[in-house]
PDB file of C-alpha atoms and ligand atoms in Angstrom:
ATOM      1  CA  MET A   1     198.587 279.399  36.925  1.00 54.00           C
ATOM      2  CA  PRO A   2     197.376 276.922  39.595  1.00 58.00           C
ATOM      3  CA  PRO A   3     198.451 273.320  38.958  1.00 60.00           C
ATOM      4  CA  SER A   4     195.743 271.272  37.224  1.00 66.00           C
ATOM      5  CA  PRO A   5     194.633 267.815  38.443  1.00 68.00           C
ATOM      6  CA  THR A   6     196.823 266.291  35.732  1.00 89.00           C
ATOM      7  CA  THR A   7     199.970 267.920  37.121  1.00 94.00           C
ATOM      8  CA  ALA A   8     202.352 265.444  38.758  1.00 97.00           C
ATOM      9  CA  VAL A   9     205.154 267.879  39.572  1.00 97.00           C
ATOM     10  CA  ALA A  10     205.271 271.660  39.518  1.00 97.00           C
ATOM     11  CA  ALA A  11     208.448 273.424  40.601  1.00 97.00           C
ATOM     12  CA  PHE A  12     208.676 277.204  40.535  1.00 97.00           C
ATOM     13  CA  ARG A  13     211.778 279.417  40.579  1.00 98.00           C
ATOM     14  CA  ILE A  14     214.003 276.846  42.267  1.00 98.00           C
ATOM     15  CA  THR A  15     217.442 277.953  43.373  1.00 98.00           C
ATOM     16  CA  LYS A  16     220.047 275.761  45.039  1.00 98.00           C
ATOM     17  CA  GLY A  17     223.673 276.512  45.843  1.00 97.00           C
ATOM     18  CA  PHE A  18     226.408 274.293  47.280  1.00 97.00           C
ATOM     19  CA  GLY A  19     229.386 275.424  49.343  1.00 93.00           C
ATOM     20  CA  SER A  20     230.111 278.959  50.516  1.00 91.00           C
ATOM     21  CA  GLY A  21     232.259 281.982  49.728  1.00 89.00           C
ATOM     22  CA  ALA A  22     234.416 281.794  46.608  1.00 87.00           C
ATOM     23  CA  ALA A  23     233.757 278.029  46.322  1.00 89.00           C
ATOM     24  CA  ARG A  24     229.986 278.472  46.093  1.00 92.00           C
ATOM     25  CA  THR A  25     228.359 276.801  43.062  1.00 94.00           C
ATOM     26  CA  MET A  26     224.823 277.683  42.036  1.00 96.00           C
ATOM     27  CA  ALA A  27     223.461 274.372  40.749  1.00 98.00           C
ATOM     28  CA  LEU A  28     219.959 275.761  40.094  1.00 98.00           C
ATOM     29  CA  LYS A  29     219.317 279.407  39.211  1.00 98.00           C
ATOM     30  CA  GLY A  30     215.555 279.819  39.144  1.00 98.00           C
ATOM     31  CA  ALA A  31     214.487 276.593  37.441  1.00 98.00           C
ATOM     32  CA  ASP A  32     210.805 276.096  36.567  1.00 98.00           C
ATOM     33  CA  PHE A  33     209.679 272.568  35.805  1.00 98.00           C
ATOM     34  CA  THR A  34     206.427 270.659  35.372  1.00 97.00           C
ATOM     35  CA  ALA A  35     205.603 267.026  34.687  1.00 97.00           C
ATOM     36  CA  ALA A  36     202.158 265.627  33.908  1.00 96.00           C
ATOM     37  CA  LEU A  37     200.373 262.503  35.089  1.00 96.00           C
ATOM     38  CA  GLY A  38     200.127 259.814  32.416  1.00 96.00           C
ATOM     39  CA  GLU A  39     203.401 260.920  30.829  1.00 96.00           C
ATOM     40  CA  LEU A  40     207.023 259.890  30.572  1.00 97.00           C
ATOM     41  CA  GLN A  41     209.051 263.072  30.820  1.00 96.00           C
ATOM     42  CA  LEU A  42     212.716 263.369  29.866  1.00 96.00           C
ATOM     43  CA  ILE A  43     215.190 265.877  31.225  1.00 97.00           C
ATOM     44  CA  VAL A  44     218.253 266.421  29.041  1.00 96.00           C
ATOM     45  CA  GLY A  45     221.175 268.823  29.270  1.00 95.00           C
ATOM     46  CA  PRO A  46     224.962 268.993  29.602  1.00 95.00           C
ATOM     47  CA  SER A  47     226.879 267.522  32.525  1.00 95.00           C
ATOM     48  CA  GLY A  48     226.740 269.812  35.545  1.00 95.00           C
ATOM     49  CA  CYS A  49     223.645 271.761  34.433  1.00 97.00           C
ATOM     50  CA  GLY A  50     221.687 270.740  37.544  1.00 97.00           C
ATOM     51  CA  LYS A  51     219.676 267.684  36.494  1.00 97.00           C
ATOM     52  CA  THR A  52     220.460 265.481  39.511  1.00 96.00           C
ATOM     53  CA  THR A  53     220.021 268.456  41.841  1.00 97.00           C
ATOM     54  CA  LEU A  54     216.549 269.114  40.409  1.00 97.00           C
ATOM     55  CA  LEU A  55     215.561 265.425  40.698  1.00 97.00           C
ATOM     56  CA  SER A  56     216.738 265.313  44.317  1.00 96.00           C
ATOM     57  CA  ILE A  57     214.628 268.374  45.141  1.00 97.00           C
ATOM     58  CA  ILE A  58     211.547 266.830  43.499  1.00 97.00           C
ATOM     59  CA  ALA A  59     212.184 263.611  45.437  1.00 95.00           C
ATOM     60  CA  GLY A  60     212.461 265.609  48.657  1.00 94.00           C
ATOM     61  CA  THR A  61     215.964 264.370  49.474  1.00 93.00           C
ATOM     62  CA  LEU A  62     217.388 267.871  48.987  1.00 96.00           C
ATOM     63  CA  VAL A  63     215.816 271.147  50.138  1.00 96.00           C
ATOM     64  CA  PRO A  64     215.978 274.110  47.733  1.00 97.00           C
ATOM     65  CA  ASP A  65     217.276 277.521  48.882  1.00 97.00           C
ATOM     66  CA  GLU A  66     214.299 279.236  47.278  1.00 97.00           C
ATOM     67  CA  GLY A  67     211.216 278.286  45.292  1.00 98.00           C
ATOM     68  CA  LYS A  68     208.168 276.106  45.645  1.00 97.00           C
ATOM     69  CA  VAL A  69     207.751 272.406  44.823  1.00 97.00           C
ATOM     70  CA  LEU A  70     204.403 270.651  44.422  1.00 97.00           C
ATOM     71  CA  VAL A  71     204.379 266.878  43.997  1.00 97.00           C
ATOM     72  CA  LEU A  72     201.100 265.001  43.438  1.00 96.00           C
ATOM     73  CA  GLY A  73     199.217 268.034  44.717  1.00 94.00           C
ATOM     74  CA  GLU A  74     201.204 268.387  47.956  1.00 95.00           C
ATOM     75  CA  GLU A  75     203.611 271.218  48.635  1.00 96.00           C
ATOM     76  CA  LEU A  76     206.893 269.548  49.637  1.00 94.00           C
ATOM     77  CA  THR A  77     208.456 272.888  50.505  1.00 91.00           C
ATOM     78  CA  GLN A  78     205.851 273.391  53.260  1.00 94.00           C
ATOM     79  CA  MET A  79     206.170 269.932  54.838  1.00 95.00           C
ATOM     80  CA  SER A  80     208.222 268.950  57.868  1.00 95.00           C
ATOM     81  CA  LYS A  81     211.198 266.679  57.211  1.00 94.00           C
ATOM     82  CA  GLY A  82     209.340 263.714  58.695  1.00 95.00           C
ATOM     83  CA  ARG A  83     206.298 264.234  56.493  1.00 96.00           C
ATOM     84  CA  VAL A  84     208.475 264.546  53.386  1.00 96.00           C
ATOM     85  CA  THR A  85     210.161 261.226  54.245  1.00 95.00           C
ATOM     86  CA  ASP A  86     206.811 259.546  54.758  1.00 95.00           C
ATOM     87  CA  PHE A  87     205.400 261.057  51.560  1.00 96.00           C
ATOM     88  CA  ARG A  88     208.449 259.879  49.595  1.00 95.00           C
ATOM     89  CA  ARG A  89     208.241 256.331  50.954  1.00 95.00           C
ATOM     90  CA  ARG A  90     204.623 256.004  49.894  1.00 95.00           C
ATOM     91  CA  ASN A  91     204.601 257.838  46.577  1.00 97.00           C
ATOM     92  CA  ILE A  92     208.026 258.021  44.975  1.00 97.00           C
ATOM     93  CA  GLY A  93     210.369 255.479  43.414  1.00 96.00           C
ATOM     94  CA  PHE A  94     213.890 256.751  42.807  1.00 94.00           C
ATOM     95  CA  ILE A  95     216.637 255.277  40.617  1.00 91.00           C
ATOM     96  CA  PHE A  96     219.889 256.966  41.580  1.00 86.00           C
ATOM     97  CA  GLN A  97     222.689 257.774  39.150  1.00 82.00           C
ATOM     98  CA  GLN A  98     224.973 255.624  41.342  1.00 82.00           C
ATOM     99  CA  PHE A  99     222.742 252.640  41.956  1.00 82.00           C
ATOM    100  CA  ASN A 100     223.024 252.869  45.780  1.00 88.00           C
ATOM    101  CA  LEU A 101     222.380 249.197  46.451  1.00 94.00           C
ATOM    102  CA  ILE A 102     223.123 248.071  49.987  1.00 95.00           C
ATOM    103  CA  PRO A 103     226.171 245.758  49.670  1.00 95.00           C
ATOM    104  CA  THR A 104     225.379 243.630  52.724  1.00 97.00           C
ATOM    105  CA  LEU A 105     221.846 242.778  51.566  1.00 97.00           C
ATOM    106  CA  THR A 106     220.921 240.205  48.929  1.00 97.00           C
ATOM    107  CA  LEU A 107     219.205 241.373  45.761  1.00 97.00           C
ATOM    108  CA  VAL A 108     215.773 240.352  46.964  1.00 97.00           C
ATOM    109  CA  GLU A 109     216.396 242.148  50.264  1.00 97.00           C
ATOM    110  CA  ASN A 110     217.570 245.262  48.416  1.00 97.00           C
ATOM    111  CA  ALA A 111     214.486 245.229  46.201  1.00 97.00           C
ATOM    112  CA  SER A 112     212.195 244.711  49.255  1.00 97.00           C
ATOM    113  CA  VAL A 113     213.369 247.824  51.099  1.00 96.00           C
ATOM    114  CA  PRO A 114     210.643 250.237  49.913  1.00 96.00           C
ATOM    115  CA  LEU A 115     207.911 247.778  50.943  1.00 97.00           C
ATOM    116  CA  LEU A 116     209.523 247.044  54.328  1.00 97.00           C
ATOM    117  CA  LEU A 117     209.746 250.792  54.988  1.00 95.00           C
ATOM    118  CA  ASN A 118     206.013 250.979  54.301  1.00 95.00           C
ATOM    119  CA  GLY A 119     205.295 248.267  56.862  1.00 96.00           C
ATOM    120  CA  VAL A 120     204.665 245.359  54.475  1.00 97.00           C
ATOM    121  CA  PRO A 121     205.507 242.010  56.139  1.00 98.00           C
ATOM    122  CA  ARG A 122     208.834 240.532  55.014  1.00 97.00           C
ATOM    123  CA  SER A 123     207.496 237.404  53.277  1.00 97.00           C
ATOM    124  CA  LYS A 124     205.001 239.408  51.228  1.00 98.00           C
ATOM    125  CA  ALA A 125     207.633 242.070  50.433  1.00 97.00           C
ATOM    126  CA  GLU A 126     210.107 239.438  49.251  1.00 97.00           C
ATOM    127  CA  ARG A 127     207.500 237.772  47.027  1.00 97.00           C
ATOM    128  CA  ALA A 128     206.814 241.118  45.347  1.00 97.00           C
ATOM    129  CA  ALA A 129     210.553 241.859  45.105  1.00 97.00           C
ATOM    130  CA  ASN A 130     211.213 238.496  43.434  1.00 97.00           C
ATOM    131  CA  ALA A 131     208.421 239.168  40.923  1.00 97.00           C
ATOM    132  CA  MET A 132     209.936 242.588  40.139  1.00 96.00           C
ATOM    133  CA  LEU A 133     213.435 241.080  39.754  1.00 97.00           C
ATOM    134  CA  GLU A 134     211.930 238.629  37.298  1.00 96.00           C
ATOM    135  CA  GLN A 135     210.407 241.520  35.320  1.00 93.00           C
ATOM    136  CA  VAL A 136     213.832 243.151  34.922  1.00 93.00           C
ATOM    137  CA  GLY A 137     215.365 239.871  33.755  1.00 93.00           C
ATOM    138  CA  LEU A 138     216.979 238.734  37.012  1.00 95.00           C
ATOM    139  CA  ALA A 139     214.836 235.703  37.824  1.00 94.00           C
ATOM    140  CA  GLY A 140     216.573 233.315  40.188  1.00 94.00           C
ATOM    141  CA  ARG A 141     219.277 235.803  41.228  1.00 95.00           C
ATOM    142  CA  GLY A 142     217.496 237.046  44.374  1.00 96.00           C
ATOM    143  CA  GLN A 143     219.942 235.400  46.783  1.00 97.00           C
ATOM    144  CA  ASN A 144     223.022 236.968  45.138  1.00 97.00           C
ATOM    145  CA  TYR A 145     224.729 240.058  46.543  1.00 97.00           C
ATOM    146  CA  PRO A 146     225.269 243.253  44.519  1.00 95.00           C
ATOM    147  CA  ARG A 147     229.048 242.590  44.214  1.00 95.00           C
ATOM    148  CA  GLN A 148     228.270 239.373  42.308  1.00 96.00           C
ATOM    149  CA  LEU A 149     226.534 241.306  39.524  1.00 93.00           C
ATOM    150  CA  SER A 150     227.681 243.317  36.534  1.00 92.00           C
ATOM    151  CA  GLY A 151     226.996 247.067  36.449  1.00 88.00           C
ATOM    152  CA  GLY A 152     224.004 246.593  34.172  1.00 90.00           C
ATOM    153  CA  GLN A 153     222.543 243.914  36.431  1.00 92.00           C
ATOM    154  CA  GLN A 154     222.975 246.166  39.480  1.00 93.00           C
ATOM    155  CA  GLN A 155     221.186 248.921  37.609  1.00 91.00           C
ATOM    156  CA  ARG A 156     218.283 246.564  36.975  1.00 93.00           C
ATOM    157  CA  VAL A 157     218.052 245.747  40.697  1.00 95.00           C
ATOM    158  CA  ALA A 158     217.883 249.496  41.348  1.00 94.00           C
ATOM    159  CA  ILE A 159     215.021 249.705  38.840  1.00 93.00           C
ATOM    160  CA  ALA A 160     213.180 246.806  40.506  1.00 95.00           C
ATOM    161  CA  ARG A 161     213.597 248.540  43.871  1.00 96.00           C
ATOM    162  CA  ALA A 162     212.215 251.807  42.461  1.00 95.00           C
ATOM    163  CA  LEU A 163     209.068 250.126  41.127  1.00 95.00           C
ATOM    164  CA  VAL A 164     208.344 247.452  43.746  1.00 96.00           C
ATOM    165  CA  HIS A 165     205.970 249.569  45.873  1.00 95.00           C
ATOM    166  CA  ASP A 166     204.015 250.713  42.799  1.00 95.00           C
ATOM    167  CA  PRO A 167     204.793 254.413  43.335  1.00 97.00           C
ATOM    168  CA  ARG A 168     202.773 257.152  41.605  1.00 97.00           C
ATOM    169  CA  LEU A 169     205.923 259.083  40.700  1.00 98.00           C
ATOM    170  CA  VAL A 170     209.054 257.342  39.406  1.00 97.00           C
ATOM    171  CA  ILE A 171     212.206 259.434  39.165  1.00 97.00           C
ATOM    172  CA  CYS A 172     215.166 257.993  37.267  1.00 95.00           C
ATOM    173  CA  ASP A 173     218.661 259.412  36.934  1.00 95.00           C
ATOM    174  CA  GLU A 174     220.301 257.838  33.861  1.00 92.00           C
ATOM    175  CA  PRO A 175     218.466 254.490  34.198  1.00 91.00           C
ATOM    176  CA  THR A 176     220.018 253.003  31.060  1.00 91.00           C
ATOM    177  CA  SER A 177     223.624 254.216  31.414  1.00 87.00           C
ATOM    178  CA  ALA A 178     225.023 250.739  32.158  1.00 86.00           C
ATOM    179  CA  LEU A 179     222.609 248.727  30.010  1.00 89.00           C
ATOM    180  CA  ASP A 180     223.100 247.196  26.577  1.00 90.00           C
ATOM    181  CA  ARG A 181     220.689 248.075  23.805  1.00 90.00           C
ATOM    182  CA  GLU A 182     218.223 245.252  24.366  1.00 89.00           C
ATOM    183  CA  THR A 183     218.085 245.553  28.165  1.00 89.00           C
ATOM    184  CA  GLY A 184     217.855 249.334  27.942  1.00 91.00           C
ATOM    185  CA  HIS A 185     214.924 248.958  25.608  1.00 91.00           C
ATOM    186  CA  SER A 186     213.084 246.552  27.890  1.00 88.00           C
ATOM    187  CA  VAL A 187     213.691 248.745  30.968  1.00 90.00           C
ATOM    188  CA  MET A 188     212.339 251.787  29.120  1.00 93.00           C
ATOM    189  CA  GLY A 189     209.349 249.676  28.052  1.00 92.00           C
ATOM    190  CA  LEU A 190     208.686 248.902  31.713  1.00 91.00           C
ATOM    191  CA  LEU A 191     208.900 252.595  32.653  1.00 95.00           C
ATOM    192  CA  LYS A 192     206.674 253.537  29.733  1.00 95.00           C
ATOM    193  CA  GLU A 193     204.062 251.044  30.928  1.00 93.00           C
ATOM    194  CA  VAL A 194     204.012 252.783  34.330  1.00 93.00           C
ATOM    195  CA  ALA A 195     203.717 256.198  32.672  1.00 95.00           C
ATOM    196  CA  ARG A 196     200.737 255.111  30.577  1.00 93.00           C
ATOM    197  CA  LYS A 197     198.580 254.862  33.690  1.00 93.00           C
ATOM    198  CA  ALA A 198     196.530 258.026  34.145  1.00 91.00           C
ATOM    199  CA  ASP A 199     197.569 258.569  37.765  1.00 94.00           C
ATOM    200  CA  ARG A 200     201.307 257.845  37.328  1.00 96.00           C
ATOM    201  CA  SER A 201     204.223 259.884  36.111  1.00 97.00           C
ATOM    202  CA  VAL A 202     207.793 258.985  35.183  1.00 98.00           C
ATOM    203  CA  ILE A 203     210.669 261.463  34.969  1.00 98.00           C
ATOM    204  CA  VAL A 204     213.908 260.308  33.351  1.00 97.00           C
ATOM    205  CA  VAL A 205     217.206 262.180  33.196  1.00 96.00           C
ATOM    206  CA  THR A 206     219.258 260.838  30.322  1.00 94.00           C
ATOM    207  CA  HIS A 207     222.191 261.354  27.981  1.00 89.00           C
ATOM    208  CA  ASP A 208     221.160 258.261  26.030  1.00 90.00           C
ATOM    209  CA  PRO A 209     219.668 259.051  22.585  1.00 89.00           C
ATOM    210  CA  ARG A 210     218.129 255.547  22.509  1.00 89.00           C
ATOM    211  CA  VAL A 211     215.754 256.710  25.251  1.00 92.00           C
ATOM    212  CA  TYR A 212     214.394 259.764  23.406  1.00 92.00           C
ATOM    213  CA  ASP A 213     211.783 257.835  21.457  1.00 91.00           C
ATOM    214  CA  PHE A 214     210.056 256.736  24.677  1.00 95.00           C
ATOM    215  CA  ALA A 215     209.399 260.347  25.738  1.00 95.00           C
ATOM    216  CA  ASP A 216     206.018 262.043  25.829  1.00 95.00           C
ATOM    217  CA  ARG A 217     207.609 265.363  26.805  1.00 95.00           C
ATOM    218  CA  ILE A 218     211.154 266.684  26.917  1.00 95.00           C
ATOM    219  CA  ALA A 219     212.661 269.362  29.160  1.00 96.00           C
ATOM    220  CA  GLU A 220     216.008 270.861  28.201  1.00 96.00           C
ATOM    221  CA  MET A 221     218.212 272.253  30.948  1.00 97.00           C
ATOM    222  CA  GLU A 222     221.256 274.460  30.754  1.00 97.00           C
ATOM    223  CA  ASP A 223     223.262 276.179  33.446  1.00 97.00           C
ATOM    224  CA  GLY A 224     220.773 275.747  36.298  1.00 98.00           C
ATOM    225  CA  ARG A 225     217.647 276.565  34.340  1.00 98.00           C
ATOM    226  CA  VAL A 226     214.986 274.739  32.329  1.00 98.00           C
ATOM    227  CA  LEU A 227     215.023 276.327  28.873  1.00 97.00           C
ATOM    228  CA  THR A 228     212.180 274.432  27.201  1.00 93.00           C
ATOM    229  CA  ASN A 229     209.635 271.798  28.197  1.00 94.00           C
ATOM    230  CA  GLN A 230     207.746 270.591  25.151  1.00 91.00           C
ATOM    231  CA  LEU A 231     205.685 267.664  23.951  1.00 91.00           C
ATOM    232  CA  ALA A 232     207.890 265.184  22.124  1.00 88.00           C
ATOM    233  CA  SER A 233     207.099 265.700  18.453  1.00 82.00           C
ATOM    234  CA  PRO A 234     209.020 264.523  15.379  1.00 80.00           C
ATOM    235  CA  GLU A 235     210.532 268.053  15.294  1.00 82.00           C
ATOM    236  CA  THR A 236     211.715 268.155  18.946  1.00 81.00           C
ATOM    237  CA  LEU A 237     213.122 264.626  18.633  1.00 80.00           C
ATOM    238  CA  HIS A 238     214.883 265.481  15.395  1.00 80.00           C
ATOM    239  CA  ALA A 239     216.438 268.584  17.013  1.00 81.00           C
ATOM    240  CA  LEU A 240     217.678 266.474  19.957  1.00 79.00           C
ATOM    241  CA  HIS A 241     219.178 263.795  17.759  1.00 77.00           C
ATOM    242  CA  GLY A 242     221.016 266.670  16.051  1.00 72.00           C
TER     243      GLY A 242
HETATM  244  N1  ATP B   1     226.853 268.073  47.031  1.00 97.78           N
HETATM  245  C1  ATP B   1     227.429 268.975  46.218  1.00 97.78           C
HETATM  246  N2  ATP B   1     228.420 269.782  46.679  1.00 97.78           N
HETATM  247  C2  ATP B   1     228.972 270.717  45.871  1.00 97.78           C
HETATM  248  N3  ATP B   1     228.623 270.921  44.594  1.00 97.78           N
HETATM  249  C3  ATP B   1     227.655 270.155  44.089  1.00 97.78           C
HETATM  250  C4  ATP B   1     227.009 269.135  44.853  1.00 97.78           C
HETATM  251  N4  ATP B   1     226.078 268.525  44.079  1.00 97.78           N
HETATM  252  C5  ATP B   1     226.154 269.129  42.887  1.00 97.78           C
HETATM  253  N5  ATP B   1     227.084 270.109  42.877  1.00 97.78           N
HETATM  254  C6  ATP B   1     227.407 270.990  41.741  1.00 97.78           C
HETATM  255  O1  ATP B   1     226.205 271.500  41.216  1.00 97.78           O
HETATM  256  C7  ATP B   1     226.224 271.506  39.795  1.00 97.78           C
HETATM  257  C8  ATP B   1     225.071 270.680  39.257  1.00 97.78           C
HETATM  258  O2  ATP B   1     225.306 269.313  39.603  1.00 97.78           O
HETATM  259  P1  ATP B   1     224.321 268.126  39.180  1.00 97.78           P
HETATM  260  O3  ATP B   1     224.827 266.906  39.816  1.00 97.78           O
HETATM  261  O4  ATP B   1     222.917 268.537  39.469  1.00 97.78           O
HETATM  262  O5  ATP B   1     224.544 268.098  37.588  1.00 97.78           O
HETATM  263  P2  ATP B   1     223.989 267.085  36.484  1.00 97.78           P
HETATM  264  O6  ATP B   1     223.282 267.899  35.465  1.00 97.78           O
HETATM  265  O7  ATP B   1     223.242 266.003  37.148  1.00 97.78           O
HETATM  266  O8  ATP B   1     225.345 266.523  35.830  1.00 97.78           O
HETATM  267  P3  ATP B   1     225.686 265.030  35.238  1.00 97.78           P
HETATM  268  O9  ATP B   1     225.030 264.974  33.888  1.00 97.78           O
HETATM  269  O10 ATP B   1     227.172 265.046  35.143  1.00 97.78           O
HETATM  270  O11 ATP B   1     225.170 264.022  36.194  1.00 97.78           O
HETATM  271  C9  ATP B   1     227.599 271.013  39.393  1.00 97.78           C
HETATM  272  O12 ATP B   1     228.436 272.117  39.164  1.00 97.78           O
HETATM  273  C10 ATP B   1     228.062 270.229  40.606  1.00 97.78           C
HETATM  274  O13 ATP B   1     229.460 270.245  40.714  1.00 97.78           O
HETATM  275 MG1   MG B   2     223.584 263.955  37.365  1.00 97.78          MG
END
């Protein structure tokens, strides 16, 4: 079936292996995945089932061995490396499982990076970064360095950095893992607000049951494949909560 205009991501028969010979691991074994615009999509599944690998392929930071990936109507798997990088800078916000803040930059500088990469002048980028830091509850901390923050605060800087350039696709790997209940809730509220816009999409990998209720749709992965990808209904949520 061709992707419809409401499709944000469509990935077909994705395979990806790491290493060679006897040490080779197949992280993805023919995974199919779709995410819609205007939705917050969860990906759940056991550790090692391929969630981060799939996210990295959708974000264009990892190239699959086989399969086809369409993001916002463009076929990533047909683009040159340079075009993928450019496409990612403009359209994708990524929250990494390890927050990947740059230790030698202040928080406001860290959160400005996506705008600077898109050619926004520094003063304007830093104004926007400060406003985003305020939204994640870190007002006034812009001149601190990552090492001066707790894990949960660093995670919130990573979230500010992922949203600062107003990307159409936001990809989050365990965005609430280091957050307490209240902060986790407010971060998910922020992501949900993005996903409510008709031309945006948010994909969240999580092990955190507190996040399930924010989902519009839930994909379940196991052993390198996507088993189900269903609208979040009282039944699917109940099954997940066990
Ligand atoms: N760079 C790599 N080199 C070798 N093996 C890798 C690499 N990245 C991932 N793998 C392997 O691929 C499989 C899938 O890894 P992945 O990180 O996608 O899992 P995950 O579902 O995100 O797990 P978790 O919930 O623990 O984060 C695992 O067996 C992992 O060891
Ligand atoms: Mg992972």
